[in-house]
XYZ file of C-alpha atoms in Angstrom:
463
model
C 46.124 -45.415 60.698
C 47.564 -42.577 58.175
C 50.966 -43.047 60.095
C 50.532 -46.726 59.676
C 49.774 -46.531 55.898
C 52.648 -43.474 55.368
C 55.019 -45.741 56.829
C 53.891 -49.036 54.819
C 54.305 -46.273 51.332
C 57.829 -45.509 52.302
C 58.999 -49.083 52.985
C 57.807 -49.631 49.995
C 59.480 -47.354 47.976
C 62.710 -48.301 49.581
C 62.458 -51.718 48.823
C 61.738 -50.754 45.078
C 64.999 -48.932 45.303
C 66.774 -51.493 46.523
C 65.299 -54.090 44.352
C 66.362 -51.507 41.472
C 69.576 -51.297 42.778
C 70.025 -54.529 42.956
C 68.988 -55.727 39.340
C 71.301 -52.313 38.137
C 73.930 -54.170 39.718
C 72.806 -57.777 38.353
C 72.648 -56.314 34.951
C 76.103 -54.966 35.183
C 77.558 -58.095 36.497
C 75.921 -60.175 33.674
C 77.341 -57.135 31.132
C 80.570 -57.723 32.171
C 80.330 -61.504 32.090
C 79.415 -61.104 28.700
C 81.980 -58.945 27.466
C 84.707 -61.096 28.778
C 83.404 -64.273 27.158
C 83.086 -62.404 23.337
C 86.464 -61.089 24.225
C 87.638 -64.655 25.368
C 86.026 -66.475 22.069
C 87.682 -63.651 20.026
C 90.969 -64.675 21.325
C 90.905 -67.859 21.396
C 89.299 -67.328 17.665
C 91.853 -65.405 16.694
C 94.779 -68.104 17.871
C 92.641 -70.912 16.045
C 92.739 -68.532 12.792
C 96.646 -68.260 13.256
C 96.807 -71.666 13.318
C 94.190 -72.310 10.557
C 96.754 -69.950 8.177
C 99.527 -71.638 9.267
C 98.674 -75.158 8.405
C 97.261 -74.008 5.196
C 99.698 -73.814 2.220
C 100.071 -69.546 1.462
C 99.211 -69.992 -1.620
C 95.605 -70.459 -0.899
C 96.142 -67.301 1.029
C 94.812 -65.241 -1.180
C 91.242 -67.178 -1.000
C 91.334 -66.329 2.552
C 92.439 -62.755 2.498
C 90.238 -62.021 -0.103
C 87.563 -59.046 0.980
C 84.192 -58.330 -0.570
C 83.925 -55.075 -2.489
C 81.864 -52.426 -1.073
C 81.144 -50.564 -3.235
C 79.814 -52.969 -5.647
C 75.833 -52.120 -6.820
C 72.815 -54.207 -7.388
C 72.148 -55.007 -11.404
C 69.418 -54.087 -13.191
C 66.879 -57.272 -13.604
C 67.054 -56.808 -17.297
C 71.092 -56.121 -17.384
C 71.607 -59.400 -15.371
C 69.394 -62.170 -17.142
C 71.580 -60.963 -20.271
C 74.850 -61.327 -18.426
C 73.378 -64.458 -17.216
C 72.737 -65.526 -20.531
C 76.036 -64.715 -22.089
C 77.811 -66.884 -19.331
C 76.381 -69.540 -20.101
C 76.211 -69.723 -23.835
C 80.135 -68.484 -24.010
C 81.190 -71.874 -21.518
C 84.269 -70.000 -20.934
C 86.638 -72.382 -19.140
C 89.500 -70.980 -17.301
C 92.803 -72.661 -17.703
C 92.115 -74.540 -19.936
C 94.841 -73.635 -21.850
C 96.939 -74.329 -18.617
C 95.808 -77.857 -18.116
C 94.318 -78.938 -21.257
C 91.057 -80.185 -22.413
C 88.451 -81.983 -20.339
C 88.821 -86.194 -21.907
C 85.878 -88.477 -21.107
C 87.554 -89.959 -17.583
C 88.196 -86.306 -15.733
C 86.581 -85.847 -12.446
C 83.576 -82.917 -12.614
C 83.390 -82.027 -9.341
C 79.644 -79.918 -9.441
C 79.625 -76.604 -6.775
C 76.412 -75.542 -5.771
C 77.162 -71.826 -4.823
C 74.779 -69.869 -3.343
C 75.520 -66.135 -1.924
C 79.499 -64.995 -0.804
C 80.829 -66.552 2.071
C 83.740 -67.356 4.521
C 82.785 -70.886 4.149
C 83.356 -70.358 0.262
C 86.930 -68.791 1.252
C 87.549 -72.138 3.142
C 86.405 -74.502 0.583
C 88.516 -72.787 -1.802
C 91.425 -73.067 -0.083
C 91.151 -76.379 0.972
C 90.266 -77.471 -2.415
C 93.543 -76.354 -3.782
C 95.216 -78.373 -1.313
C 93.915 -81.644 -2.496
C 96.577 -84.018 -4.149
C 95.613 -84.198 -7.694
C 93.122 -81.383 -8.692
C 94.956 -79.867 -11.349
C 93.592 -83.084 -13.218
C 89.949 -82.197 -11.952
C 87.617 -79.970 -13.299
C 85.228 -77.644 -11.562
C 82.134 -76.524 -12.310
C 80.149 -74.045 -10.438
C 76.736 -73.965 -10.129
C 75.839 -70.592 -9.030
C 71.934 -69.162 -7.876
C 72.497 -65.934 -7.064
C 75.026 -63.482 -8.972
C 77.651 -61.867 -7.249
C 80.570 -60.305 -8.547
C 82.202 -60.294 -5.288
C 81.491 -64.527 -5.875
C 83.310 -64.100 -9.257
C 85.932 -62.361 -8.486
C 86.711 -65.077 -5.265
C 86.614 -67.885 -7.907
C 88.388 -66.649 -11.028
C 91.492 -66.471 -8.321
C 91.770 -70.289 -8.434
C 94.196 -70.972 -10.608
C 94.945 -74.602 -9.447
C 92.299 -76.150 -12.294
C 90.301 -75.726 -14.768
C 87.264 -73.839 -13.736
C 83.534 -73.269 -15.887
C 80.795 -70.840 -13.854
C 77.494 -71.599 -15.182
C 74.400 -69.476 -13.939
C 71.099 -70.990 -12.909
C 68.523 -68.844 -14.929
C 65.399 -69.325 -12.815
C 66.386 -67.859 -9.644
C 65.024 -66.088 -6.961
C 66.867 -62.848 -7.690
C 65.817 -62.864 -11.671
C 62.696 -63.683 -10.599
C 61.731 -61.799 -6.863
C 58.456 -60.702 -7.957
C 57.198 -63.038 -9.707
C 57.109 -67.303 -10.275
C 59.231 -68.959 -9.023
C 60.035 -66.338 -7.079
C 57.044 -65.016 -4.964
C 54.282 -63.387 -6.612
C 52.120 -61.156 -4.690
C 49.137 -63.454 -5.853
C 50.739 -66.479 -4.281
C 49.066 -67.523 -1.086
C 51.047 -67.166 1.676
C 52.704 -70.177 2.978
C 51.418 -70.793 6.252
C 47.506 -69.600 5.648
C 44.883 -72.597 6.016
C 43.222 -73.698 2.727
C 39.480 -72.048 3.832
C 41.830 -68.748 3.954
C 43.334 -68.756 1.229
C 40.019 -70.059 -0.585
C 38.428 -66.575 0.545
C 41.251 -64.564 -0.778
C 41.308 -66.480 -4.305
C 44.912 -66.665 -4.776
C 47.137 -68.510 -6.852
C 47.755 -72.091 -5.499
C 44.536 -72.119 -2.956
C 43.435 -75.482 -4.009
C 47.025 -76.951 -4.107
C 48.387 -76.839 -0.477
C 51.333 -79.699 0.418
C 51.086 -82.636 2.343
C 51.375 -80.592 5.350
C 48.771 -77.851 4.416
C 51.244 -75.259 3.717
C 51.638 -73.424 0.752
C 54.422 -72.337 -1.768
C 58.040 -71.307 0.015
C 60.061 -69.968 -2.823
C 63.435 -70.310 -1.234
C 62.596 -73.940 -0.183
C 61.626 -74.940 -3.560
C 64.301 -72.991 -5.681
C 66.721 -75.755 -4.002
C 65.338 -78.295 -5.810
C 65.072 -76.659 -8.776
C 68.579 -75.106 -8.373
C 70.350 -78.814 -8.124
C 67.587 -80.448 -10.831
C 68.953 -77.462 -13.569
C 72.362 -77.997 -12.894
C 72.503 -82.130 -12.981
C 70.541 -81.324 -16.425
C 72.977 -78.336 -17.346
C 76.277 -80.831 -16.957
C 75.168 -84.022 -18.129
C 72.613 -82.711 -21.326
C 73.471 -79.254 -21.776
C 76.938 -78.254 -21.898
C 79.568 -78.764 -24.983
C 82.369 -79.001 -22.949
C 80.877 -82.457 -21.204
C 78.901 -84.148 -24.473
C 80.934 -87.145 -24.489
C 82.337 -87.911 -21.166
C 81.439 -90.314 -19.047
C 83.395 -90.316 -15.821
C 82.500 -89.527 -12.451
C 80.205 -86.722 -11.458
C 80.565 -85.347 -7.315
C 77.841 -82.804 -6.611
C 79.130 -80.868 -3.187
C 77.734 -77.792 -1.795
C 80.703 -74.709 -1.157
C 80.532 -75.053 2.487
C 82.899 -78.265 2.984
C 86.330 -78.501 3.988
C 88.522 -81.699 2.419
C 91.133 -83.842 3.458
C 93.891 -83.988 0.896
C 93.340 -87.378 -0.256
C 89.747 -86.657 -1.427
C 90.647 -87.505 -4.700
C 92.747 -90.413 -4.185
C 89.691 -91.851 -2.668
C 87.433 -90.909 -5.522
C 89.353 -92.726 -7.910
C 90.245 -95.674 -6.074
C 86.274 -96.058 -4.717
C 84.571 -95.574 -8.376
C 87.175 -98.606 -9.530
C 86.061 -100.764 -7.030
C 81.960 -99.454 -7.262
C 82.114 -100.303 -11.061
C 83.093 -104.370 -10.115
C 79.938 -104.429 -7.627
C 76.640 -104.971 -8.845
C 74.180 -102.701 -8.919
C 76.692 -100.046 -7.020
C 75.555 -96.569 -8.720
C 76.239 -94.244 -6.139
C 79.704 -93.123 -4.610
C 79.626 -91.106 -0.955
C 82.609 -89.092 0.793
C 81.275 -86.249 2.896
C 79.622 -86.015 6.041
C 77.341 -83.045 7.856
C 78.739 -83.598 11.432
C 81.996 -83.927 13.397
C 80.792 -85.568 15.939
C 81.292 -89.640 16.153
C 83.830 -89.672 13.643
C 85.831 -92.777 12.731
C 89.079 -91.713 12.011
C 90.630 -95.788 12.802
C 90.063 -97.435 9.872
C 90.033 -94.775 6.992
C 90.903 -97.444 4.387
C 87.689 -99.061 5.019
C 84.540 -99.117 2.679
C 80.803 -99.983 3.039
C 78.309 -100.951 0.405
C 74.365 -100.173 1.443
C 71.305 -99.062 0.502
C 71.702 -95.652 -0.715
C 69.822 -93.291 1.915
C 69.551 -89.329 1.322
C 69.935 -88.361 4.736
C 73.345 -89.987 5.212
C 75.193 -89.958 1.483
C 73.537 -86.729 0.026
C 76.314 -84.275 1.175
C 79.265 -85.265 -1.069
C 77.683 -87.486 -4.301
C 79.329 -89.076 -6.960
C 77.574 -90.744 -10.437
C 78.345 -91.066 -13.683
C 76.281 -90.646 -16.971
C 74.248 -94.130 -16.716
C 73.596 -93.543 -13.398
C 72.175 -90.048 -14.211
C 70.276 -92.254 -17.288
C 68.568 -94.084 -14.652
C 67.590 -91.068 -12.879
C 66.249 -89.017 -15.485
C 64.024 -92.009 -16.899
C 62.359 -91.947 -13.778
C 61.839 -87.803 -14.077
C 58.070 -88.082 -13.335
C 59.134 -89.008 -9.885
C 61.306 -86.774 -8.831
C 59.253 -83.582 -10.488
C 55.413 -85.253 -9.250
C 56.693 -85.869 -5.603
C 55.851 -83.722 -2.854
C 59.127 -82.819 -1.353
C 61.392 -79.786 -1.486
C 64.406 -81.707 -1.041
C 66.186 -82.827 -4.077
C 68.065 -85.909 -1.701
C 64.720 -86.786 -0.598
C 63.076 -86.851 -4.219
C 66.282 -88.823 -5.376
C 65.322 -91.114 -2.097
C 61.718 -91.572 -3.626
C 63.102 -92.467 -7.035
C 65.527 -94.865 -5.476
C 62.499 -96.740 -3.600
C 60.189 -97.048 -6.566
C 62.169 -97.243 -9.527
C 60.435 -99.788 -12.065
C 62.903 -102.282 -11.770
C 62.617 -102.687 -8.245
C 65.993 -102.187 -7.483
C 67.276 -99.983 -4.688
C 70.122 -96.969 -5.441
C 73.681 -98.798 -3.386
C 76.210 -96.803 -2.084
C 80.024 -97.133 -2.123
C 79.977 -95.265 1.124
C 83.729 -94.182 3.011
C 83.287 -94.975 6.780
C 86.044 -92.081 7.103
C 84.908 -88.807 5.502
C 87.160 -86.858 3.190
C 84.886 -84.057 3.336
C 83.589 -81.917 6.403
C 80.621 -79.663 6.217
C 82.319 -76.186 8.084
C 79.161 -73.881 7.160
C 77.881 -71.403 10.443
C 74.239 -71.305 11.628
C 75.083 -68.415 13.715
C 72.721 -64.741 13.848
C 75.391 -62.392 12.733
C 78.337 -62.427 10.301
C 80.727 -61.902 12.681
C 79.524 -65.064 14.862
C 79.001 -67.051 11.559
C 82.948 -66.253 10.649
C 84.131 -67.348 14.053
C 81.845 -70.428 13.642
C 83.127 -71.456 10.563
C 87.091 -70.875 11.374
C 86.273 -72.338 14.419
C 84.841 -75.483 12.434
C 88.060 -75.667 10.008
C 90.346 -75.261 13.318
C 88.564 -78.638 14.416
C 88.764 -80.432 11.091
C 92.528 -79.475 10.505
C 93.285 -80.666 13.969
C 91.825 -83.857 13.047
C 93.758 -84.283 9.575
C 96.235 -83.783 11.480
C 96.120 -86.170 14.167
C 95.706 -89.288 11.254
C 98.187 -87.476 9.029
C 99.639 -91.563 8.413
C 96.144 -92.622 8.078
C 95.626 -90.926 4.333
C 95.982 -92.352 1.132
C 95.523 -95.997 1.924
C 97.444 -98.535 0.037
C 94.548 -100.565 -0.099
C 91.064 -100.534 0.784
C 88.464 -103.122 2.809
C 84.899 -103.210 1.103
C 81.889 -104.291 3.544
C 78.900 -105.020 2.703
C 76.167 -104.004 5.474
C 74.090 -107.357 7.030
C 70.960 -105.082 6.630
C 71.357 -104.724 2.631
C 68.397 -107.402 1.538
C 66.263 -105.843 4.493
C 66.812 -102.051 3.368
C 65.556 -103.621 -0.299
C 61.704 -103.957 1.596
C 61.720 -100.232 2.449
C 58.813 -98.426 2.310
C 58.687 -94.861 1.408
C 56.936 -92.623 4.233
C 54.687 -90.249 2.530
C 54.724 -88.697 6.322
C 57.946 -87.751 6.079
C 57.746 -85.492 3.758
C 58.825 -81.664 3.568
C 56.031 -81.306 1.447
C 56.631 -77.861 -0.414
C 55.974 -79.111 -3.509
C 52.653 -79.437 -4.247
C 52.221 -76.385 -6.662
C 51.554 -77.742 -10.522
C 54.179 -74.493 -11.560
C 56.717 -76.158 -9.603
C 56.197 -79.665 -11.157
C 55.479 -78.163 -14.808
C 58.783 -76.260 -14.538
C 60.672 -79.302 -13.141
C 59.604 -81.429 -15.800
C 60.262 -79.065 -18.235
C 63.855 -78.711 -17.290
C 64.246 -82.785 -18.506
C 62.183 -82.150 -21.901
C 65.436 -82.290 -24.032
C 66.273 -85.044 -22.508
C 62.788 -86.730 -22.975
C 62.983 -85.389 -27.039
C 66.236 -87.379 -27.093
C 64.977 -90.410 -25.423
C 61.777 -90.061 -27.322
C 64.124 -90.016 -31.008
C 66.769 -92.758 -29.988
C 63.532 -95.305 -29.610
C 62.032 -94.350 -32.830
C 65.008 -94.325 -34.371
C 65.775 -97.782 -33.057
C 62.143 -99.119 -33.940
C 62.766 -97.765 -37.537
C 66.049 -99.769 -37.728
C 64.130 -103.034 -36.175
C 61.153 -102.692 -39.203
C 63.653 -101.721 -41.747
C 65.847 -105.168 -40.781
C 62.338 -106.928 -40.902
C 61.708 -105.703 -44.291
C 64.130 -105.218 -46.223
């Protein structure tokens, strides 16, 4: 029986060697089947890049080429709320003396900019490809300050150009509202939780039961400050009352961009009711690249015409009359919040959309773990939307364009807004105090031209 059970013990421990053997071996198979596919994606990477540089013009080299600064140091809280402050008070344009002075009709096109990029390299350069900008002017919307960001932007030198600073944000503020305070209540506790621990929010979860994100809700905040900042609260836009695009710096554009602007907020100002313009999509897939001189009037819905979004001052009036809405609803997202606005505004009307069925503006951003995966992700992205420009290149800058109206239009009017559906994320009364709050120029204004107009109706009553 011991001979039996020494035997059984050794067979044993052979197999386990074996076994071990073979996973060692497994392992170093799957090793080297790795290594050759990172070194196969970084070569054929590295030919798209080639090819990327080559179709792009060299002088929007230099956004490309340009390296972040390593030896650049974190600010001092205090240091950077009074650069912050100077930025925006000075309104330094740049270029201006270049191009001229903003008139009421110029394009804004609106950058939300977040942290430094190779999307942001990208945009850059395929913004100073598109036929016409030296009559735009951009203005930068950034939430997080970066000299690296700065020093990116101040090369464009294509247009005029006006950084503004968004004053609330999460690095001003990382210790405190609207940043996260340690008093906050975490956001995924249960409200019997965060009752026992007594802090700040407990008895104002969201419509999901979740409590306070900072980074979800400085979004909306972010985008609310800076429609505010351009259309109330900047000298250098007080009387104009052309087109507005808010974009995000992660888009890539064809060169006719524009072209189509112009041509689409003509034809949206002869349709009724038609307050919205849309260009951009979030996807390449199921493209329609036939008919790129074809238009489409709908229902304006924030999931599909959010990306790339064009109004003008009355359009913006309409909005911020209906402020309470967008500040009281409980939703992170701005698009979703405009949504809400759209489907309960006190007219009854719906937003419309002048909507291009061909984009003119490709979202190229990464969703990748590392930087280095994120930068072949996003060249990789550009490699696929130059390939397509390229492929239509007789298909741009249509000599005229085809407006449809979708069949569903008086349906869409019947919508119902899905409390359901909701991000929630929102719920706090800081959040909806400080949104509001943002707006209460505006309101004062409001407020002043209706007295100001009753005085002049009892004063022509009795004279």
């Amino acid at each position: 029986m011991r001979t039996i059970y020494y035997r059984a013990q050794r067979n044993i421990r052979l197999n386990g060697r074996k076994l071990n053997r073979i996973l060692i071996r497994l392992r170093n198979i799957l090793f080297v089947i790795v290594v050759v596919f990172i070194l196969f994606i970084y070569k054929v990477n590295q030919s798209h890049e080639t090819a990327v540089m080559a179709y792009i013009s060299k002088s929007a080299h230099k956004f490309i080429s340009c390296e972040r600064e390593e030896t650049s140091k974190p600010y001092n809280t205090n240091v950077l709320e009074l650069l912050i402050n100077k930025y925006n008070s000075a309104e330094n344009i740049i270029n201006l003396d270049v191009y001229g002075d903003i008139n009421r009709q110029t394009i804004i096109l609106v950058i939300l900019v977040d942290k430094y990029s190779t999307s942001l390299k990208y945009f850059l350069a395929s913004l100073s490809q598109i036929k016409g900008i030296e009559e735009a002017f951009l203005i930068f919307s950034h939430s997080y300050f970066d000299e690296d960001v700065n020093n990116l932007i101040r090369k464009v030198d294509f247009c005029r150009v006006l950084q503004i600073y968004y004053p609330h944000s999460l690095q001003l503020h990382s210790h405190k509202f609207p940043g996260y305070d340690p008093s906050d209540c975490p956001p995924d506790i249960d409200m019997q939780t965060a009752e026992s621990l007594n802090c700040t929010g407990a008895w104002s979860p969201d419509i999901h039961g979740h409590y306070r994100n900072p980074q979800f809700a400085a979004k909306k905040h972010h985008w609310w400050w800076t429609a505010n900042k351009v259309f109330e609260n900047l000298k250098c836009t007080v009387n104009h009352n052309g087109l507005v695009v808010f974009l995000e710096h992660d888009f890539y554009f064809m060169e006719d961009l524009l072209y189509m602007t112009i041509y689409m907020k003509n034809i949206a100002d002869t349709v009724s009711h038609c307050e919205f313009i849309s260009l951009g999509t979030n996807s390449l897939k199921n493209l329609n690249f036939i008919n790129t001189y074809r238009v489409e009037v709908m229902t304006w819905n924030h999931k599909e015409h959010s990306s790339v979004l064009g109004f003008d001052i009355k359009v913006w009036n309409s909005i911020v009359s209906h402020y309470d809405l967008f500040c009281l609803i409980d939703d992170y997202s701005w698009a979703r919040s405009l949504y809400f606005i759209s489907l309960s505004r006190r007219d009854g009307k719906r937003f419309k959309v002048l909507h291009s069925l061909t984009p003119r503006a490709f979202k190229i951003d990464a969703t990748a773990f590392t930087n280095t995966l994120n930068n072949i992700e996003v060249i990789e992205n550009v490699y696929q939307v130059i390939l397509l420009e390229k492929q239509h290149l007789d298909d741009w800058f249509p000599t005229h364009i085809e407006v449809y109206y979708k069949i569903e239009l008086e349906k869409d009017e019947y919508m119902i807004f899905e409390y359901s559906e909701n991000n929630g994320g929102w719920n706090d009364p800081r959040d909806k105090a400080m949104c509001t709050n943002m707006t209460i120029r505006k309101i004062k204004k409001v407020l002043m031209d209706m007295k100001n107009e009753f005085m002049d109706y009892i004063s022509e009553k009795d004279p």
